Coordinates of C-alpha atoms in Angstrom, one line a residue:
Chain K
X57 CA 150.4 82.2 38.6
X58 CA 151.4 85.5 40.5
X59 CA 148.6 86.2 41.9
X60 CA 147.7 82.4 43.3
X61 CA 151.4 83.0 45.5
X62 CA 150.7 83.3 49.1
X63 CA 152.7 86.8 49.1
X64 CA 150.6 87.8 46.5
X65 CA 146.8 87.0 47.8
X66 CA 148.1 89.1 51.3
X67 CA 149.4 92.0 49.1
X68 CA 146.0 91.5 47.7
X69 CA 144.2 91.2 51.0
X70 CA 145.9 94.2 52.8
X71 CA 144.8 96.4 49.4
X72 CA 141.3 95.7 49.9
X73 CA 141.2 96.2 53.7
X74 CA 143.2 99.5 53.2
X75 CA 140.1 100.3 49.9
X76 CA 137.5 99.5 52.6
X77 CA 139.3 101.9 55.7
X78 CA 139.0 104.7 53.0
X79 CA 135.4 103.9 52.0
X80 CA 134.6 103.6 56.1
X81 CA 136.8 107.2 56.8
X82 CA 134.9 108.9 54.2
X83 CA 131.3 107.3 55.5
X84 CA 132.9 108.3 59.2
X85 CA 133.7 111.9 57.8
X86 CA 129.9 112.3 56.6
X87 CA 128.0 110.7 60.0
X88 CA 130.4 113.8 61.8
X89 CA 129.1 116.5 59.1
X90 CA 125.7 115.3 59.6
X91 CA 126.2 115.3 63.6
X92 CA 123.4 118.8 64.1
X93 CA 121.0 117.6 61.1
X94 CA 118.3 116.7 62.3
X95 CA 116.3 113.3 61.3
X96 CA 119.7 111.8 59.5
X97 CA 120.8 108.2 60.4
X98 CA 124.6 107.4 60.4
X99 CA 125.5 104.8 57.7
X100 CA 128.2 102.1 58.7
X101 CA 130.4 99.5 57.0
X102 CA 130.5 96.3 56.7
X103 CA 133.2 93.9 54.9
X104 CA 135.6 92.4 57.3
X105 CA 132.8 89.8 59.0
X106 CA 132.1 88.9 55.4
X107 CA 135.9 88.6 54.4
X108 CA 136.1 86.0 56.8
X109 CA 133.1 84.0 56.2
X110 CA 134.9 83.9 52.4
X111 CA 138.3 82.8 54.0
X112 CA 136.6 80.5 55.9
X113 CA 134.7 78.7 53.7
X114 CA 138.2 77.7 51.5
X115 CA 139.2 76.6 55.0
X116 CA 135.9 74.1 54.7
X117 CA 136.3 73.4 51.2
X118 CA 139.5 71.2 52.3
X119 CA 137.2 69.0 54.9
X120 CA 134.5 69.1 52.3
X121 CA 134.2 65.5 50.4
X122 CA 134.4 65.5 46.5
X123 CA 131.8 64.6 44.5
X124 CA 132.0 62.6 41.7
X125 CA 130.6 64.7 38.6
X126 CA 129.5 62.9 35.6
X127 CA 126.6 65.0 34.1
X128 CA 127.4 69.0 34.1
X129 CA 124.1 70.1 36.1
X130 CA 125.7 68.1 39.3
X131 CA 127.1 70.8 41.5
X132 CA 129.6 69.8 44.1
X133 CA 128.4 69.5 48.2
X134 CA 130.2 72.9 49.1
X135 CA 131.0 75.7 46.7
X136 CA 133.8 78.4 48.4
X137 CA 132.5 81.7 48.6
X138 CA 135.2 83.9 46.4
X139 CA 137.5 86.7 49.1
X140 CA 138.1 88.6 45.4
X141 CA 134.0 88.6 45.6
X142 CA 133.6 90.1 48.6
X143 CA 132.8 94.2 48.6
X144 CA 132.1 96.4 51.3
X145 CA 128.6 97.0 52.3
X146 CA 127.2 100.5 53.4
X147 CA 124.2 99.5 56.0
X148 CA 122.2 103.1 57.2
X149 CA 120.8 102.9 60.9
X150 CA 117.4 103.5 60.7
X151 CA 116.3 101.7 64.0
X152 CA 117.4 103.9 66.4
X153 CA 117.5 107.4 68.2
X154 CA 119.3 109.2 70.2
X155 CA 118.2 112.4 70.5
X156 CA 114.6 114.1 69.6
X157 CA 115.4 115.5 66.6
X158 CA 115.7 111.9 65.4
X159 CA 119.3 112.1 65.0
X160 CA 121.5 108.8 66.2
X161 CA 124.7 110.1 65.4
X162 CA 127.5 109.4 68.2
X163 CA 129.8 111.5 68.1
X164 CA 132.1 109.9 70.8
X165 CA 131.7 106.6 69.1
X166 CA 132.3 108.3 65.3
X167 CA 135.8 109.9 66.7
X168 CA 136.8 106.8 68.2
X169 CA 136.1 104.9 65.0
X170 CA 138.1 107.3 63.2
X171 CA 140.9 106.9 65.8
X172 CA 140.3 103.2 65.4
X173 CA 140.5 103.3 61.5
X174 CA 143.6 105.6 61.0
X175 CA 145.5 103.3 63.0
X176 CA 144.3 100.2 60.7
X177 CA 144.7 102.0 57.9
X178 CA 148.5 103.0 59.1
X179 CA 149.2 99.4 60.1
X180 CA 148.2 97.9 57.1
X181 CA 150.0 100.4 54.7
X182 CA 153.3 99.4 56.5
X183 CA 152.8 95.6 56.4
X184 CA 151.8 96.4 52.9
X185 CA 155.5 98.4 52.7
X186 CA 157.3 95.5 54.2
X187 CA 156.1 93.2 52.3
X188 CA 157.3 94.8 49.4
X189 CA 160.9 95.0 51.4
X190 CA 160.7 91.6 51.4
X191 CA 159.9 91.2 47.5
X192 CA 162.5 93.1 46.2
X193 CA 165.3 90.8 48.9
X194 CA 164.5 88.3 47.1
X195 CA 164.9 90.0 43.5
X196 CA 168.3 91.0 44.4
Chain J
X76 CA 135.0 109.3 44.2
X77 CA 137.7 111.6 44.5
X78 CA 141.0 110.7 46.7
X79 CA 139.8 113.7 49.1
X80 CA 136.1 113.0 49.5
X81 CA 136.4 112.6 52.7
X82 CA 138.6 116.1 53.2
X83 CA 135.8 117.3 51.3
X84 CA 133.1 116.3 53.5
X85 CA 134.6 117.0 56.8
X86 CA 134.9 121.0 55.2
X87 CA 131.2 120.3 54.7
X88 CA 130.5 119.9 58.2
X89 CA 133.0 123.0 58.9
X90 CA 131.5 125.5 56.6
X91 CA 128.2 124.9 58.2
X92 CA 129.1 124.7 61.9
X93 CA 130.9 128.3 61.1
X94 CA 127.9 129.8 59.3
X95 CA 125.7 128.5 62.8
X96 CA 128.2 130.1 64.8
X97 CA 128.0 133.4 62.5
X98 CA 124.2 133.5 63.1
X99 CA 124.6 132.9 66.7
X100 CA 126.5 135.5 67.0
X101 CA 124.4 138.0 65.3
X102 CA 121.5 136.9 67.8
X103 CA 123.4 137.9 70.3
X104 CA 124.6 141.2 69.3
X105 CA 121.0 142.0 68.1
X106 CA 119.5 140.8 71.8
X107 CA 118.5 144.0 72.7
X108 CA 117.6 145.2 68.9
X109 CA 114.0 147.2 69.2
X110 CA 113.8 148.6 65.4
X111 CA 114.7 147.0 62.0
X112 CA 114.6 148.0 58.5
X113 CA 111.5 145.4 58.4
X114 CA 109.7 146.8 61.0
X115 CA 109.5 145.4 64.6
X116 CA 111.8 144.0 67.1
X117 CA 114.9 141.4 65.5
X118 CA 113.6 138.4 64.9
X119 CA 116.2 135.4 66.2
X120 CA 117.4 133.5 63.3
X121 CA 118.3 129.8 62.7
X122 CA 120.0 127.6 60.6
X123 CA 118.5 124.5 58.6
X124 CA 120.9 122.0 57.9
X125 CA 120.4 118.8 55.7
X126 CA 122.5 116.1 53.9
X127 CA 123.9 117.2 50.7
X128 CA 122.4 113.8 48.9
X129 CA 119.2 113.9 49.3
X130 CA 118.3 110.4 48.1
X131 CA 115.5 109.0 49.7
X132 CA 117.2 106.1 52.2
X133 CA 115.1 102.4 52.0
X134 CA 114.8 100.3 54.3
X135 CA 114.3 96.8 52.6
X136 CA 117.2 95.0 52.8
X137 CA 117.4 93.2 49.7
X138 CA 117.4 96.4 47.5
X139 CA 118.8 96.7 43.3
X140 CA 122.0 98.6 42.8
X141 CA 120.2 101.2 42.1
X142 CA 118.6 102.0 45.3
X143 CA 121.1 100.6 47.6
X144 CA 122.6 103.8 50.2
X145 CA 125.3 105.4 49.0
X146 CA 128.0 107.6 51.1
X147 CA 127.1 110.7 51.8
X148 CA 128.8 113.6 50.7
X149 CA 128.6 115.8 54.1
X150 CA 126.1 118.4 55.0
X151 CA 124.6 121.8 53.6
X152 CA 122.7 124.7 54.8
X153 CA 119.0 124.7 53.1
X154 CA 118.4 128.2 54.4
X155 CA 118.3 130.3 57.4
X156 CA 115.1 130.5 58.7
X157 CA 113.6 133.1 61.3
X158 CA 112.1 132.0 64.6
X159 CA 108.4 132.8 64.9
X160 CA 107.9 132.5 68.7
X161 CA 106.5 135.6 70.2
X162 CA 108.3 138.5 71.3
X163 CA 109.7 139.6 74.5
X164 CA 107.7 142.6 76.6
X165 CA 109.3 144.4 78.7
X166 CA 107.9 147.4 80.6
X167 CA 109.6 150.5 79.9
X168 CA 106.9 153.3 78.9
X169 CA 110.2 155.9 78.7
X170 CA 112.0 154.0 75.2
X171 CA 111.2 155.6 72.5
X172 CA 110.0 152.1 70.9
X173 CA 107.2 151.6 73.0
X174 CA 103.3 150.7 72.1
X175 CA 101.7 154.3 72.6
X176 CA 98.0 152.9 73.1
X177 CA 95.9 149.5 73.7
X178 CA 96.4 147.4 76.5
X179 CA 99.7 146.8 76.7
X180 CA 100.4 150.4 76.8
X181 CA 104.2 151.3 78.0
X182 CA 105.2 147.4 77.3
X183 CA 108.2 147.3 75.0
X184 CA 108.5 144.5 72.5
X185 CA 112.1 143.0 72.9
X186 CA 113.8 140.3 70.0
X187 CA 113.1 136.6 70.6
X188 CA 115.8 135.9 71.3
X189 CA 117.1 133.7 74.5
X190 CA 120.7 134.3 75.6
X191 CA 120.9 131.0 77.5
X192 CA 120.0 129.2 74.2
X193 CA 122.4 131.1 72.1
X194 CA 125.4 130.2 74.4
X195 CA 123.9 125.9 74.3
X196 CA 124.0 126.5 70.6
X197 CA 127.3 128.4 70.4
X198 CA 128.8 125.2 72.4
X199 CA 127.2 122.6 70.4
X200 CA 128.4 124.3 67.0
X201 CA 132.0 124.9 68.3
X202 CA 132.2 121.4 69.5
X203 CA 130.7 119.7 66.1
X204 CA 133.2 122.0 64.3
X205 CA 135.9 120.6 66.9
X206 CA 135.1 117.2 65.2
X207 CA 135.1 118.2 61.7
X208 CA 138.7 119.8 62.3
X209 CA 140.0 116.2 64.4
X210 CA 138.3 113.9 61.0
X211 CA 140.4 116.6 58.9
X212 CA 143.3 115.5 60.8
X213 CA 142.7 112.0 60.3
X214 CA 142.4 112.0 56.7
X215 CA 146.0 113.7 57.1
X216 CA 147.3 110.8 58.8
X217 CA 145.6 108.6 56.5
X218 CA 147.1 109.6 53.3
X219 CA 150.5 110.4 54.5
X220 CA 150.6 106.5 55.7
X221 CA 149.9 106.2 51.9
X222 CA 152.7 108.0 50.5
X223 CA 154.8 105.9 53.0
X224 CA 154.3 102.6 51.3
X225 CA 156.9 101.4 49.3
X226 CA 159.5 103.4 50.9

């Protein structure tokens, strides 16, 4: 009953964005230590492209027309893809090179990623904090 | 998966880009080395890095569990290796190092090693360790945001 509230699925949704900035800072932090080895590929993650396909498709299931189910093998037109289904996905780069040693780590692009992903992680943990704020105003 | 893997690899990468720059520097202070306890002009010396999970990557995309990449946990040094390209000669029949007889009488073998690579080397290793040091500073930023929450 808690968890179907609104407030709750975005405490819910900001958790597993703030899991996944972790996951990519730590894949981020191992592409950088690997930047002189030669022959490694950089490993990236994916999960917010597939978060929305998952939000999405709850946004379909409204449009979507009911069937009518009388045996239990009928399955309805459009199942929803679950959001609590949806985990992050570490891809490695095999197709590409950018230097002889076989190495296609970017530095520039990794730091800016990092850059990028600190400031996600910062804005989610206060929207996250607020949220809360807002939680315990209405307790009181 | 620790709450400071990532801390943890970025020291990884900084351990190994200071044990690159140690070697550099002790091929350049031996660039003029003629006689070693081995025998023979210094030999230059590298570094061999590699991932410390050495799981063999896949490229099928529809893979089990099992097999599917994992994240890395930073980098490691294998060994350091010595460089086999030839030596040096340099003509100097007065050094007290120099080939006595044969053709190449009065040559004196020199170390392998090439200043102008050292110094490429020596930028490359302080500049990946610059990057190790600024991920180190993210992960800062990244866990004091989460001690904010909730206040």
């Amino acid at each position: 009953m808690f968890l179907a509230s609104r407030m709750m699925k975005t405490d819910y949704l900001l958790e597993r964005a703030m899991d996944v900035a972790v996951i990519r800072h730590q894949v981020i932090a191992d592409n950088i230590a690997n930047a002189d080895t030669p022959g490694f590929k950089r490993s990236r993650v994916t999960f917010e492209s597939q978060l929305k396909r998952a939000l999405e498709s709850e946004e379909e299931m409204k449009k979507c027309p009911r069937a009518y189910l009388t045996n239990k093998k009928h399955i309805q037109f459009c199942k929803p893809l679950d959001y609590r289904k949806v985990h992050p996905k570490i891809d490695v780069d095999f197709d590409t090179n950018y230097r002889n040693d076989k190495n296609n780590v970017d530095i520039e692009k990794e730091i800016s990623d990092a850059v990028i992903n600190t400031l996600r992680y910062r804005a989610l943990s206060r929207r996250l904090s607020q949220n809360f704020k807002m939680l315990e105003t209405v307790m009181q | 998966m620790g709450m400071f893997t990532a801390i943890n690899t970025s020291a990884s990468g900084l351990t190994a880009q200071r044990l690159r720059m140690d070697v550099i520097a002790n091929n350049i202070a031996n660039a003029n080395t003629t006689r070693t306890p081995e025998g023979g002009p210094y030999r230059r010396k590298r570094v061999i890095l590699m991932p410390t999970d050495s799981k063999v990557k896949y490229k099928l995309k529809f893979l089990p569990r099992k097999f599917r990449p994992v994240i890395g946990r930073g980098v490691r040094v294998l060994r350091i290796e010595e460089d086999n390209a030839p030596f040096r000669l340099v003509y100097d029949p007065t050094h007290p190092d120099a080939i006595k007889s044969g053709p190449k009488k009065g040559y004196v073998q020199m170390p392998n090693v090439n200043i102008v690579t050292e110094m490429v080397d020596m930028i490359s290793a302080s500049r990946s360790y610059e990057a190790n040091v600024a991920m180190v500073d993210h992960s800062k930023t990244i866990f004091n945001a989460a001690l904010e929450i909730g206040r």
